[in-house]
Amino acid sequence: MKSLIIGIVAGILCTFSFIPQVAKIIRTKHTKDLSLITFSALSLGVFLWLIYGLMIKEFPVIAANAVTLILSLTIVMMKIKHG
Amino acid sequence: MKSLIIGIVAGILCTFSFIPQVAKIIRTKHTKDLSLITFSALSLGVFLWLIYGLMIKEFPVIAANAVTLILSLTIVMMKIKHG
């Protein structure tokens, strides 16, 4: 039970951690210091976690990774746009 | 079985995705565009995943999050150093 709560808090933190990065890029329009490979690999990894969640029909895995994928892909697209 | 392979590939991608970001910072010494809040929240989240892995005694969860924590904390420390 204790481990379940820690898992949920961990998932929420990791999922929403990318919001300040997205906000910062929207504000500054600067992405030069960000690694395109990092956020592309992360997006692909999170996409596979989403597929995994759909295959094992686990809603928390699906929801968390769907949100992270949107944020991560937003960073990739803004990195491509701003360079 | 198919879902297990997808989960393993997803975990490997997400874990090692931060290596290019660490390498880029070491090379350029520039971290201005990175969000300190993002990588701090991510580090805390990954730390909690590590605790979760230790509690449920799942080696893949422990190993993946230990590696990610080292990479994420490295980014946080370099961000604090380079600003």
Coordinates of C-alpha atoms in Angstrom, one line a residue:
Chain A
M1 CA 0.0 0.0 0.0
K2 CA 2.8 2.4 1.0
S3 CA 4.7 1.4 -2.2
L4 CA 1.5 2.1 -4.3
I5 CA 1.4 5.6 -3.0
I6 CA 5.1 6.2 -3.6
G7 CA 4.6 4.8 -7.2
I8 CA 1.7 7.1 -7.8
V9 CA 3.6 10.2 -6.5
A10 CA 6.6 9.2 -8.6
G11 CA 4.5 8.8 -11.7
I12 CA 2.8 12.2 -11.2
L13 CA 6.2 13.9 -10.7
C14 CA 7.8 12.3 -13.8
T15 CA 4.7 13.0 -15.9
F16 CA 4.3 16.6 -15.1
S17 CA 8.0 17.4 -14.7
F18 CA 8.2 18.4 -18.4
I19 CA 5.6 21.2 -18.1
P20 CA 8.1 23.8 -16.8
Q21 CA 10.4 23.0 -19.7
V22 CA 7.6 23.4 -22.2
A23 CA 6.6 26.7 -20.5
K24 CA 10.2 27.9 -20.5
I25 CA 10.5 27.3 -24.3
I26 CA 7.2 29.0 -25.0
R27 CA 8.4 32.0 -22.9
T28 CA 12.0 32.3 -24.3
K29 CA 11.7 30.6 -27.7
H30 CA 15.2 29.3 -27.0
T31 CA 16.0 25.6 -27.3
K32 CA 19.7 25.7 -28.3
D33 CA 20.9 23.9 -25.1
L34 CA 18.4 21.1 -25.4
S35 CA 19.5 17.8 -26.9
L36 CA 17.2 16.8 -29.9
I37 CA 18.4 13.2 -29.6
T38 CA 17.5 13.1 -25.9
F39 CA 13.9 14.3 -26.4
S40 CA 13.4 12.2 -29.6
A41 CA 14.6 9.0 -27.8
L42 CA 12.5 9.9 -24.8
S43 CA 9.4 10.4 -27.0
L44 CA 10.0 7.1 -28.7
G45 CA 10.5 5.4 -25.3
V46 CA 7.3 7.0 -23.8
F47 CA 5.4 6.0 -27.0
L48 CA 6.4 2.4 -26.5
W49 CA 5.4 2.6 -22.8
L50 CA 2.0 3.8 -24.1
I51 CA 1.7 0.8 -26.5
Y52 CA 2.8 -1.4 -23.6
G53 CA 0.1 0.1 -21.4
L54 CA -2.5 -0.5 -24.1
M55 CA -1.4 -4.1 -24.5
I56 CA -1.6 -4.9 -20.8
K57 CA -4.7 -2.7 -20.5
E58 CA -3.3 -0.7 -17.5
F59 CA -5.0 2.7 -17.3
P60 CA -2.4 4.5 -15.1
V61 CA 0.4 3.4 -17.6
I62 CA -1.7 4.6 -20.5
A63 CA -2.7 8.0 -18.9
A64 CA 0.7 8.9 -17.6
N65 CA 2.5 8.1 -20.8
A66 CA -0.1 9.8 -23.0
V67 CA 0.5 13.0 -21.1
T68 CA 4.3 12.6 -21.1
L69 CA 4.2 11.9 -24.8
I70 CA 2.3 15.1 -25.6
L71 CA 4.8 17.1 -23.5
S72 CA 7.9 15.4 -24.9
L73 CA 6.7 15.7 -28.5
T74 CA 5.9 19.4 -28.0
I75 CA 9.6 19.9 -26.8
V76 CA 10.8 18.0 -29.9
M77 CA 8.7 20.1 -32.3
M78 CA 9.7 23.4 -30.6
K79 CA 13.4 22.2 -30.7
I80 CA 13.1 21.6 -34.5
K81 CA 11.3 25.0 -35.0
H82 CA 13.7 27.1 -32.8
G83 CA 16.9 25.1 -33.4
Chain B
M1 CA 5.6 -11.9 -24.1
K2 CA 5.4 -9.3 -26.9
S3 CA 4.4 -6.6 -24.3
L4 CA 7.4 -7.6 -22.2
I5 CA 9.9 -6.9 -25.1
I6 CA 8.2 -3.6 -25.8
G7 CA 8.4 -2.7 -22.1
I8 CA 12.1 -3.6 -22.0
V9 CA 12.9 -1.5 -25.1
A10 CA 10.8 1.4 -23.7
G11 CA 12.7 1.3 -20.4
I12 CA 16.1 1.2 -22.1
L13 CA 15.2 4.1 -24.4
C14 CA 13.9 6.3 -21.6
T15 CA 16.8 5.4 -19.3
F16 CA 19.6 6.1 -21.8
S17 CA 17.8 9.0 -23.5
F18 CA 19.5 11.5 -21.1
I19 CA 23.0 10.5 -22.1
P20 CA 23.1 12.8 -25.2
Q21 CA 21.8 15.7 -23.0
V22 CA 24.6 15.1 -20.5
A23 CA 27.2 14.8 -23.3
K24 CA 25.9 18.1 -24.9
I25 CA 26.3 20.0 -21.6
I26 CA 29.8 18.6 -21.0
R27 CA 30.7 19.7 -24.6
T28 CA 29.1 23.2 -24.6
K29 CA 28.9 24.0 -20.9
H30 CA 25.6 25.8 -21.7
T31 CA 22.4 25.0 -19.7
K32 CA 20.5 28.3 -20.0
D33 CA 17.6 26.8 -22.0
L34 CA 17.1 23.9 -19.6
S35 CA 14.4 24.1 -16.9
L36 CA 15.9 23.5 -13.4
I37 CA 12.4 22.8 -12.1
T38 CA 11.9 20.1 -14.8
F39 CA 15.1 18.2 -14.0
S40 CA 14.7 18.6 -10.3
A41 CA 11.1 17.3 -10.3
L42 CA 12.2 14.5 -12.7
S43 CA 15.1 13.6 -10.3
L44 CA 12.7 13.5 -7.3
G45 CA 10.2 11.4 -9.3
V46 CA 12.9 9.0 -10.5
F47 CA 14.3 8.8 -6.9
L48 CA 10.8 7.8 -5.7
W49 CA 10.6 5.1 -8.5
L50 CA 13.9 3.8 -7.2
I51 CA 12.5 3.6 -3.6
Y52 CA 9.4 1.9 -5.1
G53 CA 11.6 -0.6 -6.9
L54 CA 13.5 -1.4 -3.7
M55 CA 10.2 -1.8 -1.8
I56 CA 8.7 -4.2 -4.3
K57 CA 12.1 -5.8 -4.9
E58 CA 12.0 -5.5 -8.7
F59 CA 15.5 -5.4 -10.2
P60 CA 14.6 -3.9 -13.6
V61 CA 12.8 -1.0 -11.8
I62 CA 15.8 -0.5 -9.5
A63 CA 18.4 -0.7 -12.2
A64 CA 16.6 1.6 -14.8
N65 CA 15.8 4.3 -12.2
A66 CA 19.3 4.2 -10.6
V67 CA 20.9 4.9 -14.0
T68 CA 18.3 7.6 -14.8
L69 CA 18.7 9.2 -11.4
I70 CA 22.5 9.5 -11.9
L71 CA 22.0 11.1 -15.3
S72 CA 19.2 13.4 -14.2
L73 CA 21.1 14.6 -11.1
T74 CA 24.1 15.2 -13.2
I75 CA 22.0 17.5 -15.4
V76 CA 20.7 19.3 -12.3
M77 CA 24.2 19.8 -10.9
M78 CA 25.5 21.1 -14.2
K79 CA 22.5 23.4 -14.5
I80 CA 23.2 24.9 -11.1
K81 CA 26.9 25.2 -12.0
H82 CA 26.5 26.8 -15.5
G83 CA 23.2 28.6 -14.8

